[in-house]
Amino acid sequence: MMRLMASCDDRFLQANQYNVYYGGAEANVAVSLSHLDQETVHVSAFPDQDIGKAASNYLKANGVDTSHILFSAAGRMGLYFHEKGTMQRSSRIIYDRFDSSFSLVKASDFDWDAIFSDADWLHWTGITPAISESAAALCKVAIDKAKDKGLTISGDVNYRRNLWQYGKQPLDIMPDLISKTDVIIAGLTDFENCMDIKKEHFEEACDEACQRFSNIDIIASTRRVSISASHNNLSGIMYKNGEIFISKSYEMPYIIDRIGGGDAFMAGLIYGLLFKKDQEILEFAVAASVLKHAIHGDANLSKVEEIEHLLTNKNIGRLLR
């Protein structure tokens, strides 16, 4: 997608300039993992014109393999507009995704055997099946193919009420996708709207989710305290084999850009699951998300070393040369 962000912290009503960023939930995870020295491939469809090529070039520039992106004569680039909140004024987002090239693409348009050749991991988010019926079908095929090939599957449930506009509700689609997923990110709102699990506490919701969906191994989520739009505290929680892990909390008093913070957490979680254990997994994921809040754009551009430095309180805020 293309994000159009009102410049100079203007409101939509007064903005006459917008800054352009490219991103999207799965794309942000791919870019972040690429900067963590992992090979990543993004599967999508862009309009066959210069805006679509600019989006593809952004991914390429950040080390993501774009060889399985389709350029379509149908549709357009999906957009969203961002009004950045400051102090006590909240941020706002307006979506404009109808008839995007990705919303019109079909699962049969992709060579899944080639896509999953030598792959170890598939990541999806709940935003994809919310966009259109064909996008939901594509997501299901991708998950089914990945499961058949023995890949680890992660999913950010990511309930977005305003996106479900094509006649289906999350409970019609999401439980089937979640049932085939090994690692999920979900908060209490996601549990309720996408799994029909209504609990007051994260651990209780996780217990029921793992009973209903036996494939799930790990559930994680961030915990955010918003003092103001530009001052948050962030921590994380992870449920693994019935055990709860809680991370340290970070104060973020001057947020540059919070968009993509959850995707940075997801990328950090995937990296942690590949190379770390238990508490270290969660701490790495939260630290990755914290650093994203200091970076303009949708994706975390931090390196492993930078995240490790935050974890050990090394070189924090210094001038490095």
Tab-separated table of C-alpha atoms in Angstrom:
chain	number	residue	atom	x	y	z
A	1	MET	CA	0.000	0.000	0.000
A	2	MET	CA	0.881	3.655	-0.202
A	3	ARG	CA	0.595	5.712	2.976
A	4	LEU	CA	-0.093	9.417	2.537
A	5	MET	CA	0.809	11.141	5.791
A	6	ALA	CA	-0.182	14.736	6.435
A	7	SER	CA	3.082	16.638	6.798
A	8	CYS	CA	4.128	18.917	9.680
A	9	ASP	CA	1.677	17.126	12.008
A	10	ASP	CA	-1.213	18.853	10.198
A	11	ARG	CA	-4.795	17.679	10.470
A	12	PHE	CA	-6.530	16.395	7.341
A	13	LEU	CA	-8.641	19.561	7.252
A	14	GLN	CA	-5.572	21.799	6.951
A	15	ALA	CA	-3.062	19.607	5.106
A	16	ASN	CA	-1.775	20.714	1.715
A	17	GLN	CA	1.229	18.391	1.631
A	18	TYR	CA	1.541	14.658	2.245
A	19	ASN	CA	4.604	12.496	2.757
A	20	VAL	CA	4.576	9.174	0.883
A	21	TYR	CA	5.556	5.851	2.446
A	22	TYR	CA	5.071	2.317	1.145
A	23	GLY	CA	4.126	-0.543	3.422
A	24	GLY	CA	1.510	-3.020	4.506
A	25	ALA	CA	1.429	-5.503	7.355
A	26	GLU	CA	3.079	-8.510	5.717
A	27	ALA	CA	5.407	-6.284	3.683
A	28	ASN	CA	6.564	-4.528	6.857
A	29	VAL	CA	7.421	-7.854	8.445
A	30	ALA	CA	9.363	-8.899	5.346
A	31	VAL	CA	11.349	-5.644	5.282
A	32	SER	CA	12.079	-5.837	9.002
A	33	LEU	CA	13.272	-9.443	8.752
A	34	SER	CA	15.447	-8.539	5.778
A	35	HIS	CA	17.207	-5.970	7.959
A	36	LEU	CA	17.662	-8.762	10.516
A	37	ASP	CA	19.640	-10.637	7.826
A	38	GLN	CA	16.872	-13.088	6.922
A	39	GLU	CA	15.937	-13.952	3.331
A	40	THR	CA	12.401	-12.778	2.651
A	41	VAL	CA	9.950	-12.959	-0.255
A	42	HIS	CA	6.814	-10.840	-0.602
A	43	VAL	CA	3.792	-12.175	-2.501
A	44	SER	CA	1.382	-9.523	-3.732
A	45	ALA	CA	-0.065	-7.749	-6.775
A	46	PHE	CA	0.599	-4.141	-7.789
A	47	PRO	CA	-0.862	-2.049	-10.609
A	48	ASP	CA	1.235	-2.183	-13.763
A	49	GLN	CA	2.240	1.470	-13.726
A	50	ASP	CA	4.860	3.664	-12.096
A	51	ILE	CA	3.255	3.724	-8.631
A	52	GLY	CA	3.231	-0.075	-8.547
A	53	LYS	CA	6.851	-0.136	-9.703
A	54	ALA	CA	7.803	2.395	-7.012
A	55	ALA	CA	6.291	0.124	-4.353
A	56	SER	CA	8.207	-2.857	-5.741
A	57	ASN	CA	11.418	-0.811	-5.865
A	58	TYR	CA	10.955	0.099	-2.193
A	59	LEU	CA	10.831	-3.598	-1.286
A	60	LYS	CA	13.843	-4.400	-3.466
A	61	ALA	CA	15.832	-1.557	-1.915
A	62	ASN	CA	15.213	-3.138	1.480
A	63	GLY	CA	16.389	-6.591	0.443
A	64	VAL	CA	13.017	-8.263	-0.138
A	65	ASP	CA	12.676	-10.691	-3.071
A	66	THR	CA	9.953	-9.310	-5.369
A	67	SER	CA	10.111	-11.995	-8.049
A	68	HIS	CA	6.638	-13.304	-7.111
A	69	ILE	CA	4.883	-9.931	-7.207
A	70	LEU	CA	2.367	-9.679	-10.050
A	71	PHE	CA	1.878	-6.484	-12.036
A	72	SER	CA	-1.762	-6.261	-13.013
A	73	ALA	CA	-3.599	-4.167	-15.572
A	74	ALA	CA	-6.639	-4.309	-13.287
A	75	GLY	CA	-7.047	-2.242	-10.161
A	76	ARG	CA	-4.919	0.401	-8.506
A	77	MET	CA	-2.585	0.875	-5.568
A	78	GLY	CA	-4.353	0.606	-2.224
A	79	LEU	CA	-4.042	3.781	-0.146
A	80	TYR	CA	-4.450	4.944	3.386
A	81	PHE	CA	-4.238	8.452	4.758
A	82	HIS	CA	-2.581	9.141	8.091
A	83	GLU	CA	-3.101	12.110	10.383
A	84	LYS	CA	-0.407	11.875	13.050
A	85	GLY	CA	-1.571	12.649	16.561
A	86	THR	CA	0.442	14.858	18.865
A	87	MET	CA	0.137	15.333	22.620
A	88	GLN	CA	-3.483	14.565	23.611
A	89	ARG	CA	-4.778	14.634	19.996
A	90	SER	CA	-5.187	11.084	18.700
A	91	SER	CA	-3.911	9.810	15.359
A	92	ARG	CA	-6.417	9.004	12.612
A	93	ILE	CA	-6.379	6.724	9.564
A	94	ILE	CA	-8.691	6.730	6.536
A	95	TYR	CA	-8.530	3.641	4.289
A	96	ASP	CA	-8.990	3.787	0.514
A	97	ARG	CA	-8.436	0.210	-0.632
A	98	PHE	CA	-11.454	-0.633	-2.794
A	99	ASP	CA	-10.595	-2.234	-6.150
A	100	SER	CA	-6.875	-2.348	-5.474
A	101	SER	CA	-4.896	-4.728	-7.671
A	102	PHE	CA	-4.331	-6.993	-4.671
A	103	SER	CA	-8.038	-7.109	-3.801
A	104	LEU	CA	-8.782	-8.402	-7.319
A	105	VAL	CA	-6.013	-10.994	-7.668
A	106	LYS	CA	-6.781	-14.731	-7.533
A	107	ALA	CA	-4.882	-17.526	-5.828
A	108	SER	CA	-4.566	-19.319	-9.176
A	109	ASP	CA	-2.499	-16.385	-10.487
A	110	PHE	CA	0.484	-17.525	-8.382
A	111	ASP	CA	2.891	-20.448	-8.717
A	112	TRP	CA	2.788	-21.691	-5.131
A	113	ASP	CA	5.265	-24.505	-5.675
A	114	ALA	CA	7.844	-21.983	-6.845
A	115	ILE	CA	6.973	-19.560	-4.048
A	116	PHE	CA	7.453	-22.182	-1.338
A	117	SER	CA	10.530	-23.768	-2.865
A	118	ASP	CA	13.202	-23.706	-0.131
A	119	ALA	CA	10.887	-21.699	2.152
A	120	ASP	CA	10.726	-22.325	5.912
A	121	TRP	CA	8.097	-19.852	7.093
A	122	LEU	CA	4.858	-18.200	5.940
A	123	HIS	CA	3.496	-15.075	7.597
A	124	TRP	CA	-0.012	-13.705	7.052
A	125	THR	CA	-2.199	-11.138	8.755
A	126	GLY	CA	-5.916	-10.691	9.299
A	127	ILE	CA	-5.833	-7.616	7.084
A	128	THR	CA	-5.531	-9.747	3.921
A	129	PRO	CA	-8.761	-11.780	4.324
A	130	ALA	CA	-10.564	-8.572	5.332
A	131	ILE	CA	-9.881	-6.845	1.999
A	132	SER	CA	-11.981	-8.918	-0.402
A	133	GLU	CA	-13.407	-12.369	-1.001
A	134	SER	CA	-10.661	-13.199	-3.488
A	135	ALA	CA	-7.947	-11.995	-1.073
A	136	ALA	CA	-9.428	-14.210	1.635
A	137	ALA	CA	-9.396	-17.178	-0.758
A	138	LEU	CA	-5.794	-16.403	-1.695
A	139	CYS	CA	-4.790	-16.307	1.985
A	140	LYS	CA	-6.450	-19.674	2.598
A	141	VAL	CA	-4.695	-21.302	-0.368
A	142	ALA	CA	-1.338	-19.908	0.748
A	143	ILE	CA	-1.803	-21.262	4.271
A	144	ASP	CA	-3.006	-24.666	3.025
A	145	LYS	CA	-0.065	-24.986	0.611
A	146	ALA	CA	2.409	-23.919	3.293
A	147	LYS	CA	0.974	-26.407	5.774
A	148	ASP	CA	1.167	-29.217	3.216
A	149	LYS	CA	4.851	-28.414	2.733
A	150	GLY	CA	5.574	-28.383	6.467
A	151	LEU	CA	6.338	-24.668	6.841
A	152	THR	CA	5.970	-22.861	10.140
A	153	ILE	CA	3.010	-20.489	9.840
A	154	SER	CA	2.569	-17.270	11.783
A	155	GLY	CA	-0.377	-14.914	11.719
A	156	ASP	CA	-1.125	-11.506	13.169
A	157	VAL	CA	-4.879	-11.688	13.733
A	158	ASN	CA	-5.029	-7.889	13.398
A	159	TYR	CA	-8.802	-7.255	13.492
A	160	ARG	CA	-9.706	-4.117	11.514
A	161	ARG	CA	-13.434	-3.420	11.733
A	162	ASN	CA	-13.468	-0.874	8.910
A	163	LEU	CA	-11.956	-3.257	6.349
A	164	TRP	CA	-14.576	-6.031	6.436
A	165	GLN	CA	-16.909	-4.595	3.759
A	166	TYR	CA	-17.572	-7.399	1.247
A	167	GLY	CA	-20.351	-9.306	2.997
A	168	LYS	CA	-18.312	-11.674	5.152
A	169	GLN	CA	-17.558	-11.275	8.838
A	170	PRO	CA	-14.306	-12.276	10.571
A	171	LEU	CA	-15.912	-15.285	12.250
A	172	ASP	CA	-16.854	-16.612	8.792
A	173	ILE	CA	-13.224	-16.672	7.674
A	174	MET	CA	-10.682	-16.320	10.449
A	175	PRO	CA	-11.189	-19.460	12.600
A	176	ASP	CA	-10.257	-21.743	9.689
A	177	LEU	CA	-7.066	-19.771	8.988
A	178	ILE	CA	-6.105	-19.620	12.666
A	179	SER	CA	-6.641	-23.370	13.057
A	180	LYS	CA	-3.700	-23.997	10.696
A	181	THR	CA	-1.379	-21.404	12.223
A	182	ASP	CA	1.433	-22.166	14.677
A	183	VAL	CA	2.235	-18.703	16.059
A	184	ILE	CA	-0.268	-15.879	16.421
A	185	ILE	CA	-0.364	-12.328	17.680
A	186	ALA	CA	-3.707	-11.487	19.239
A	187	GLY	CA	-5.180	-9.154	21.821
A	188	LEU	CA	-8.489	-9.483	23.624
A	189	THR	CA	-10.339	-7.644	20.819
A	190	ASP	CA	-8.858	-10.050	18.255
A	191	PHE	CA	-9.861	-13.079	20.342
A	192	GLU	CA	-13.441	-11.844	20.585
A	193	ASN	CA	-14.001	-10.727	16.995
A	194	CYS	CA	-12.009	-13.382	15.140
A	195	MET	CA	-12.257	-16.441	17.430
A	196	ASP	CA	-15.446	-15.751	19.404
A	197	ILE	CA	-13.473	-15.999	22.642
A	198	LYS	CA	-14.666	-13.474	25.213
A	199	LYS	CA	-12.365	-13.339	28.217
A	200	GLU	CA	-11.206	-10.564	30.515
A	201	HIS	CA	-7.627	-11.793	30.817
A	202	PHE	CA	-5.022	-12.661	28.180
A	203	GLU	CA	-4.024	-15.973	29.783
A	204	GLU	CA	-7.635	-17.181	29.932
A	205	ALA	CA	-8.173	-16.290	26.284
A	206	CYS	CA	-4.965	-18.122	25.331
A	207	ASP	CA	-6.011	-21.230	27.256
A	208	GLU	CA	-9.310	-21.399	25.368
A	209	ALA	CA	-7.709	-20.596	22.017
A	210	CYS	CA	-5.212	-23.437	22.395
A	211	GLN	CA	-8.021	-25.816	23.347
A	212	ARG	CA	-10.034	-24.868	20.259
A	213	PHE	CA	-7.071	-24.604	17.891
A	214	SER	CA	-4.641	-27.354	18.776
A	215	ASN	CA	-2.142	-26.277	16.127
A	216	ILE	CA	-1.241	-23.070	18.013
A	217	ASP	CA	2.055	-23.217	19.894
A	218	ILE	CA	2.632	-19.586	20.820
A	219	ILE	CA	0.435	-16.507	21.298
A	220	ALA	CA	1.936	-13.077	21.874
A	221	SER	CA	0.843	-9.465	22.084
A	222	THR	CA	2.166	-6.034	22.902
A	223	ARG	CA	0.850	-4.002	25.806
A	224	ARG	CA	0.677	-0.278	25.198
A	225	VAL	CA	-0.071	2.486	27.683
A	226	SER	CA	-0.855	5.740	25.877
A	227	ILE	CA	0.040	8.721	28.023
A	228	SER	CA	-0.414	10.832	24.911
A	229	ALA	CA	-0.178	10.278	21.152
A	230	SER	CA	3.548	11.014	21.296
A	231	HIS	CA	4.314	9.402	24.676
A	232	ASN	CA	3.633	5.681	25.173
A	233	ASN	CA	4.926	2.881	27.348
A	234	LEU	CA	5.377	-0.494	25.657
A	235	SER	CA	5.835	-4.033	26.910
A	236	GLY	CA	4.943	-7.511	25.660
A	237	ILE	CA	3.363	-10.741	26.797
A	238	MET	CA	3.781	-14.261	25.398
A	239	TYR	CA	1.920	-17.516	26.089
A	240	LYS	CA	3.877	-20.695	25.403
A	241	ASN	CA	2.830	-24.184	26.481
A	242	GLY	CA	0.587	-22.775	29.187
A	243	GLU	CA	3.322	-20.514	30.590
A	244	ILE	CA	3.183	-16.721	30.543
A	245	PHE	CA	6.224	-14.539	29.833
A	246	ILE	CA	6.165	-10.770	30.410
A	247	SER	CA	8.800	-8.417	29.052
A	248	LYS	CA	10.359	-5.333	30.573
A	249	SER	CA	8.508	-2.100	29.886
A	250	TYR	CA	9.963	0.743	27.833
A	251	GLU	CA	9.022	4.404	28.096
A	252	MET	CA	8.824	6.104	24.684
A	253	PRO	CA	8.430	9.832	25.425
A	254	TYR	CA	8.855	11.190	21.895
A	255	ILE	CA	7.430	8.858	19.255
A	256	ILE	CA	8.482	9.603	15.688
A	257	ASP	CA	6.136	7.132	13.936
A	258	ARG	CA	4.139	4.359	15.609
A	259	ILE	CA	2.792	2.888	12.349
A	260	GLY	CA	4.237	-0.618	11.924
A	261	GLY	CA	5.112	-1.084	15.583
A	262	GLY	CA	3.140	-4.321	15.708
A	263	ASP	CA	4.782	-5.588	12.522
A	264	ALA	CA	8.216	-4.836	14.006
A	265	PHE	CA	7.155	-6.857	17.057
A	266	MET	CA	6.086	-9.718	14.783
A	267	ALA	CA	9.375	-9.678	12.882
A	268	GLY	CA	11.289	-9.630	16.148
A	269	LEU	CA	9.184	-12.519	17.427
A	270	ILE	CA	9.915	-14.590	14.304
A	271	TYR	CA	13.636	-13.850	14.608
A	272	GLY	CA	13.532	-14.730	18.296
A	273	LEU	CA	11.767	-18.017	17.644
A	274	LEU	CA	14.461	-18.901	15.114
A	275	PHE	CA	17.471	-18.019	17.248
A	276	LYS	CA	16.477	-17.480	20.901
A	277	LYS	CA	14.599	-19.149	23.745
A	278	ASP	CA	11.609	-18.294	25.912
A	279	GLN	CA	12.073	-14.943	27.703
A	280	GLU	CA	14.747	-13.828	25.229
A	281	ILE	CA	12.277	-14.296	22.355
A	282	LEU	CA	9.813	-11.830	23.837
A	283	GLU	CA	12.432	-9.315	24.969
A	284	PHE	CA	13.929	-9.181	21.474
A	285	ALA	CA	10.499	-8.690	19.877
A	286	VAL	CA	9.559	-5.829	22.202
A	287	ALA	CA	12.927	-4.103	21.796
A	288	ALA	CA	12.541	-4.322	18.011
A	289	SER	CA	9.136	-2.657	18.247
A	290	VAL	CA	10.461	0.100	20.496
A	291	LEU	CA	13.165	1.020	17.981
A	292	LYS	CA	10.578	1.130	15.163
A	293	HIS	CA	8.828	3.976	16.976
A	294	ALA	CA	11.930	6.117	16.336
A	295	ILE	CA	11.929	5.489	12.561
A	296	HIS	CA	9.876	7.248	9.888
A	297	GLY	CA	7.975	4.882	7.584
A	298	ASP	CA	6.051	1.651	7.976
A	299	ALA	CA	8.886	-0.826	8.623
A	300	ASN	CA	11.602	-1.310	11.205
A	301	LEU	CA	15.042	-0.702	9.660
A	302	SER	CA	16.981	-1.709	12.786
A	303	LYS	CA	19.773	-4.275	12.734
A	304	VAL	CA	20.184	-7.181	15.136
A	305	GLU	CA	23.108	-5.416	16.806
A	306	GLU	CA	21.027	-2.295	17.473
A	307	ILE	CA	18.243	-4.336	19.063
A	308	GLU	CA	20.751	-6.268	21.175
A	309	HIS	CA	22.266	-2.959	22.306
A	310	LEU	CA	18.861	-1.787	23.518
A	311	LEU	CA	18.411	-5.064	25.384
A	312	THR	CA	21.748	-4.586	27.179
A	313	ASN	CA	21.417	-0.796	27.567
A	314	LYS	CA	24.480	-0.224	25.386
A	315	ASN	CA	25.011	2.810	23.126
A	316	ILE	CA	21.540	4.143	23.873
A	317	GLY	CA	21.050	7.581	22.361
A	318	ARG	CA	24.748	8.118	21.753
A	319	LEU	CA	26.492	9.620	18.762
A	320	LEU	CA	28.197	6.630	17.155
A	321	ARG	CA	31.092	7.282	14.791
